[in-house]
mmCIF file of C-alpha atoms and ligand atoms in Angstrom:
data_model
loop_
_atom_site.group_PDB
_atom_site.id
_atom_site.type_symbol
_atom_site.label_atom_id
_atom_site.label_comp_id
_atom_site.label_asym_id
_atom_site.label_seq_id
_atom_site.Cartn_x
_atom_site.Cartn_y
_atom_site.Cartn_z
ATOM 1 C CA MET A 1 0.000 0.000 0.000
ATOM 2 C CA TYR A 2 1.165 3.500 -0.795
ATOM 3 C CA ASP A 3 0.257 6.156 1.724
ATOM 4 C CA PHE A 4 1.255 9.523 0.262
ATOM 5 C CA LYS A 5 -0.549 12.454 1.835
ATOM 6 C CA PRO A 6 0.048 16.207 2.059
ATOM 7 C CA ALA A 7 1.266 17.410 5.471
ATOM 8 C CA ALA A 8 -1.525 19.002 7.521
ATOM 9 C CA GLY A 9 -1.493 22.803 7.182
ATOM 10 C CA ALA A 10 1.126 22.784 4.414
ATOM 11 C CA ASP A 11 1.326 25.888 2.191
ATOM 12 C CA PRO A 12 1.087 25.537 -1.612
ATOM 13 C CA ALA A 13 4.883 25.491 -2.134
ATOM 14 C CA GLU A 14 5.304 22.688 0.425
ATOM 15 C CA ILE A 15 2.375 20.768 -1.033
ATOM 16 C CA HIS A 16 3.983 20.898 -4.476
ATOM 17 C CA ARG A 17 7.387 19.817 -3.128
ATOM 18 C CA ASP A 18 5.781 16.838 -1.378
ATOM 19 C CA LEU A 19 3.675 16.032 -4.448
ATOM 20 C CA CYS A 20 6.774 16.029 -6.684
ATOM 21 C CA ALA A 21 8.680 13.847 -4.217
ATOM 22 C CA ALA A 22 5.792 11.357 -4.092
ATOM 23 C CA ALA A 23 5.528 11.355 -7.915
ATOM 24 C CA ASP A 24 9.279 10.779 -8.155
ATOM 25 C CA ALA A 25 9.114 7.854 -5.721
ATOM 26 C CA LEU A 26 6.137 6.261 -7.518
ATOM 27 C CA THR A 27 7.424 6.603 -11.086
ATOM 28 C CA ALA A 28 11.193 6.079 -10.677
ATOM 29 C CA GLY A 29 12.264 2.943 -12.472
ATOM 30 C CA GLU A 30 8.788 2.207 -13.891
ATOM 31 C CA PRO A 31 8.906 2.243 -17.706
ATOM 32 C CA ASP A 32 5.119 2.067 -18.289
ATOM 33 C CA GLY A 33 3.903 5.575 -19.045
ATOM 34 C CA VAL A 34 0.203 4.794 -18.575
ATOM 35 C CA ALA A 35 0.857 3.378 -15.084
ATOM 36 C CA ASN A 36 2.909 6.458 -14.218
ATOM 37 C CA MET A 37 0.259 8.908 -15.470
ATOM 38 C CA ALA A 38 -2.473 6.976 -13.611
ATOM 39 C CA ASN A 39 -0.606 7.123 -10.312
ATOM 40 C CA VAL A 40 0.274 10.796 -10.767
ATOM 41 C CA ALA A 41 -3.378 11.651 -11.534
ATOM 42 C CA ALA A 42 -4.280 9.969 -8.232
ATOM 43 C CA LEU A 43 -1.539 11.936 -6.427
ATOM 44 C CA LEU A 44 -2.737 15.253 -7.892
ATOM 45 C CA TRP A 45 -6.221 14.453 -6.601
ATOM 46 C CA GLU A 46 -4.880 13.438 -3.187
ATOM 47 C CA PHE A 47 -2.554 16.402 -2.663
ATOM 48 C CA LEU A 48 -4.342 19.384 -4.211
ATOM 49 C CA PRO A 49 -7.551 20.570 -2.529
ATOM 50 C CA ASP A 50 -10.579 21.931 -4.359
ATOM 51 C CA LEU A 51 -10.255 20.137 -7.717
ATOM 52 C CA ASN A 52 -12.999 18.597 -9.843
ATOM 53 C CA TRP A 53 -10.695 17.120 -12.508
ATOM 54 C CA ALA A 54 -7.002 16.202 -12.619
ATOM 55 C CA GLY A 55 -5.212 14.310 -15.336
ATOM 56 C CA PHE A 56 -3.443 14.028 -18.649
ATOM 57 C CA TYR A 57 -4.060 14.545 -22.328
ATOM 58 C CA ARG A 58 -1.430 12.903 -24.578
ATOM 59 C CA VAL A 59 -0.285 14.031 -27.997
ATOM 60 C CA ALA A 60 -1.304 11.290 -30.461
ATOM 61 C CA PRO A 61 -2.077 10.878 -34.184
ATOM 62 C CA ALA A 62 -5.309 12.669 -35.144
ATOM 63 C CA LYS A 63 -8.250 10.301 -35.632
ATOM 64 C CA GLY A 64 -9.074 11.821 -38.989
ATOM 65 C CA GLY A 65 -5.472 11.524 -40.157
ATOM 66 C CA GLY A 66 -3.076 14.339 -40.918
ATOM 67 C CA GLY A 67 -1.236 15.587 -37.901
ATOM 68 C CA GLN A 68 -1.640 15.233 -34.201
ATOM 69 C CA GLU A 69 -4.156 16.113 -31.513
ATOM 70 C CA LEU A 70 -4.605 15.720 -27.776
ATOM 71 C CA VAL A 71 -6.184 12.446 -26.641
ATOM 72 C CA LEU A 72 -7.570 11.808 -23.168
ATOM 73 C CA GLY A 73 -5.188 10.010 -20.824
ATOM 74 C CA PRO A 74 -5.378 8.829 -17.204
ATOM 75 C CA PHE A 75 -7.365 11.165 -14.950
ATOM 76 C CA VAL A 76 -9.555 11.503 -11.858
ATOM 77 C CA GLY A 77 -12.905 13.256 -12.257
ATOM 78 C CA ARG A 78 -15.968 13.077 -14.471
ATOM 79 C CA PRO A 79 -15.750 11.532 -17.941
ATOM 80 C CA ALA A 80 -14.201 14.109 -20.277
ATOM 81 C CA CYS A 81 -13.978 15.003 -23.956
ATOM 82 C CA ILE A 82 -11.672 12.509 -25.640
ATOM 83 C CA ARG A 83 -9.984 14.461 -28.437
ATOM 84 C CA ILE A 84 -8.906 18.119 -28.470
ATOM 85 C CA PRO A 85 -7.297 19.706 -31.549
ATOM 86 C CA PHE A 86 -4.138 21.759 -31.027
ATOM 87 C CA GLY A 87 -5.112 25.387 -30.523
ATOM 88 C CA LYS A 88 -8.609 24.598 -29.167
ATOM 89 C CA GLY A 89 -9.643 25.276 -25.583
ATOM 90 C CA VAL A 90 -7.242 25.712 -22.715
ATOM 91 C CA CYS A 91 -5.524 22.348 -23.264
ATOM 92 C CA GLY A 92 -5.102 22.835 -27.009
ATOM 93 C CA THR A 93 -3.751 26.334 -26.431
ATOM 94 C CA ALA A 94 -1.163 25.003 -23.949
ATOM 95 C CA ALA A 95 -0.147 22.276 -26.422
ATOM 96 C CA GLU A 96 0.138 24.636 -29.391
ATOM 97 C CA SER A 97 1.948 27.427 -27.542
ATOM 98 C CA ARG A 98 3.991 25.024 -25.358
ATOM 99 C CA ALA A 99 3.216 27.473 -22.531
ATOM 100 C CA THR A 100 1.441 27.090 -19.188
ATOM 101 C CA GLN A 101 -2.153 28.372 -19.192
ATOM 102 C CA LEU A 102 -3.334 29.764 -15.861
ATOM 103 C CA VAL A 103 -7.015 30.633 -16.285
ATOM 104 C CA ALA A 104 -8.758 32.347 -13.367
ATOM 105 C CA ASP A 105 -12.179 32.331 -15.057
ATOM 106 C CA VAL A 106 -12.786 29.673 -17.680
ATOM 107 C CA HIS A 107 -15.916 31.468 -18.899
ATOM 108 C CA ALA A 108 -13.710 34.361 -19.996
ATOM 109 C CA PHE A 109 -11.335 32.095 -21.971
ATOM 110 C CA PRO A 110 -12.234 32.127 -25.673
ATOM 111 C CA GLY A 111 -13.013 28.596 -26.844
ATOM 112 C CA HIS A 112 -12.877 26.980 -23.406
ATOM 113 C CA ILE A 113 -14.151 23.389 -23.670
ATOM 114 C CA ALA A 114 -16.577 22.665 -20.834
ATOM 115 C CA CYS A 115 -16.129 18.985 -19.976
ATOM 116 C CA ASP A 116 -17.637 19.494 -16.528
ATOM 117 C CA ALA A 117 -20.054 22.393 -16.043
ATOM 118 C CA ALA A 118 -18.744 22.760 -12.472
ATOM 119 C CA SER A 119 -15.306 23.963 -13.639
ATOM 120 C CA ARG A 120 -14.577 27.629 -12.909
ATOM 121 C CA SER A 121 -10.766 27.870 -13.136
ATOM 122 C CA GLU A 122 -8.081 25.788 -14.807
ATOM 123 C CA LEU A 123 -4.329 25.216 -14.958
ATOM 124 C CA VAL A 124 -2.808 23.433 -17.955
ATOM 125 C CA VAL A 125 0.927 22.720 -18.189
ATOM 126 C CA PRO A 126 2.598 21.228 -21.269
ATOM 127 C CA VAL A 127 4.939 18.269 -20.806
ATOM 128 C CA LEU A 128 7.948 18.832 -23.055
ATOM 129 C CA ARG A 129 10.468 16.191 -24.077
ATOM 130 C CA ASP A 130 13.465 17.602 -25.960
ATOM 131 C CA GLY A 131 11.423 20.739 -26.640
ATOM 132 C CA THR A 132 8.491 18.825 -28.157
ATOM 133 C CA VAL A 133 5.120 18.692 -26.408
ATOM 134 C CA ILE A 134 4.156 15.078 -25.639
ATOM 135 C CA ALA A 135 1.241 15.667 -23.227
ATOM 136 C CA VAL A 136 -0.434 18.245 -21.030
ATOM 137 C CA ILE A 137 -1.337 18.089 -17.354
ATOM 138 C CA ASP A 138 -4.824 19.547 -16.811
ATOM 139 C CA LEU A 139 -6.251 20.648 -13.448
ATOM 140 C CA ASP A 140 -9.787 22.009 -13.059
ATOM 141 C CA SER A 141 -11.411 23.579 -10.013
ATOM 142 C CA PRO A 142 -14.999 24.481 -9.150
ATOM 143 C CA SER A 143 -13.646 27.672 -7.481
ATOM 144 C CA PRO A 144 -12.769 30.807 -9.480
ATOM 145 C CA ALA A 145 -9.041 31.695 -9.444
ATOM 146 C CA ARG A 146 -8.164 28.496 -7.576
ATOM 147 C CA PHE A 147 -4.649 28.301 -9.068
ATOM 148 C CA GLY A 148 -1.734 30.680 -8.475
ATOM 149 C CA THR A 149 1.824 31.023 -9.702
ATOM 150 C CA GLU A 150 3.055 28.542 -7.055
ATOM 151 C CA ASP A 151 0.705 25.949 -8.534
ATOM 152 C CA ALA A 152 1.954 26.770 -12.038
ATOM 153 C CA ARG A 153 5.628 26.456 -10.996
ATOM 154 C CA GLY A 154 4.896 23.278 -9.025
ATOM 155 C CA ILE A 155 3.106 21.558 -11.904
ATOM 156 C CA GLU A 156 5.850 22.690 -14.318
ATOM 157 C CA ALA A 157 8.411 20.964 -12.067
ATOM 158 C CA LEU A 158 6.210 17.862 -12.047
ATOM 159 C CA ALA A 159 5.962 17.972 -15.864
ATOM 160 C CA ALA A 160 9.761 18.158 -16.152
ATOM 161 C CA LEU A 161 10.128 15.179 -13.811
ATOM 162 C CA LEU A 162 7.582 13.122 -15.769
ATOM 163 C CA ALA A 163 8.704 13.971 -19.305
ATOM 164 C CA PRO A 164 11.065 10.969 -19.606
ATOM 165 C CA ARG A 165 8.685 8.665 -17.673
ATOM 166 C CA ILE A 166 5.364 8.870 -19.558
HETATM 167 N N1 LIG B 201 -11.464 22.505 -20.243
HETATM 168 C C1 LIG B 201 -10.473 21.921 -21.085
HETATM 169 C C2 LIG B 201 -10.921 20.598 -21.651
HETATM 170 C C3 LIG B 201 -10.533 19.436 -20.825
HETATM 171 S S1 LIG B 201 -11.494 19.208 -19.483
HETATM 172 O O1 LIG B 201 -11.483 20.381 -18.621
HETATM 173 C C4 LIG B 201 -11.095 17.873 -18.643
HETATM 174 C C5 LIG B 201 -10.100 22.850 -22.216
HETATM 175 O O2 LIG B 201 -10.736 23.888 -22.421
HETATM 176 O O3 LIG B 201 -9.167 22.530 -22.925
#
């Protein structure tokens, strides 16, 4: 049994340090990317309060042929849209721009894709391997402006750790 938990009363920076350490311990030496993403989705859910969705979209061949798109990966939360074209919604914008998207109010984000009507704010971080985006980490919250720069930096560190492991 694994028993990773955030320390009681920890501030966001500490939570992210502990989350990264737990993700490192769980994924080190495991070559199966799906297993690693599944366990990290569970850790995100366990460590970060006030989420309604946490997980991965992977870059994969587009279903209709010609290029690539984001395809749903391991997650915790309600069933979600399966395929997202690059440039669409918050996830597609993160994938296309290769830049973190910190969205305080999803209703104000042009083209936001509402997978769960409860979502109010969102953080999406691209996972880059050798400069190429291979996945995004997506966090949704039912609270407006749930995510801050410490969350963005923490999830970017997690993405860097996971890039060779997923
Ligand atoms: N809201 C995202 C879509 C994914 S779900 O939130 C799980 C977006 O606009 O890209």
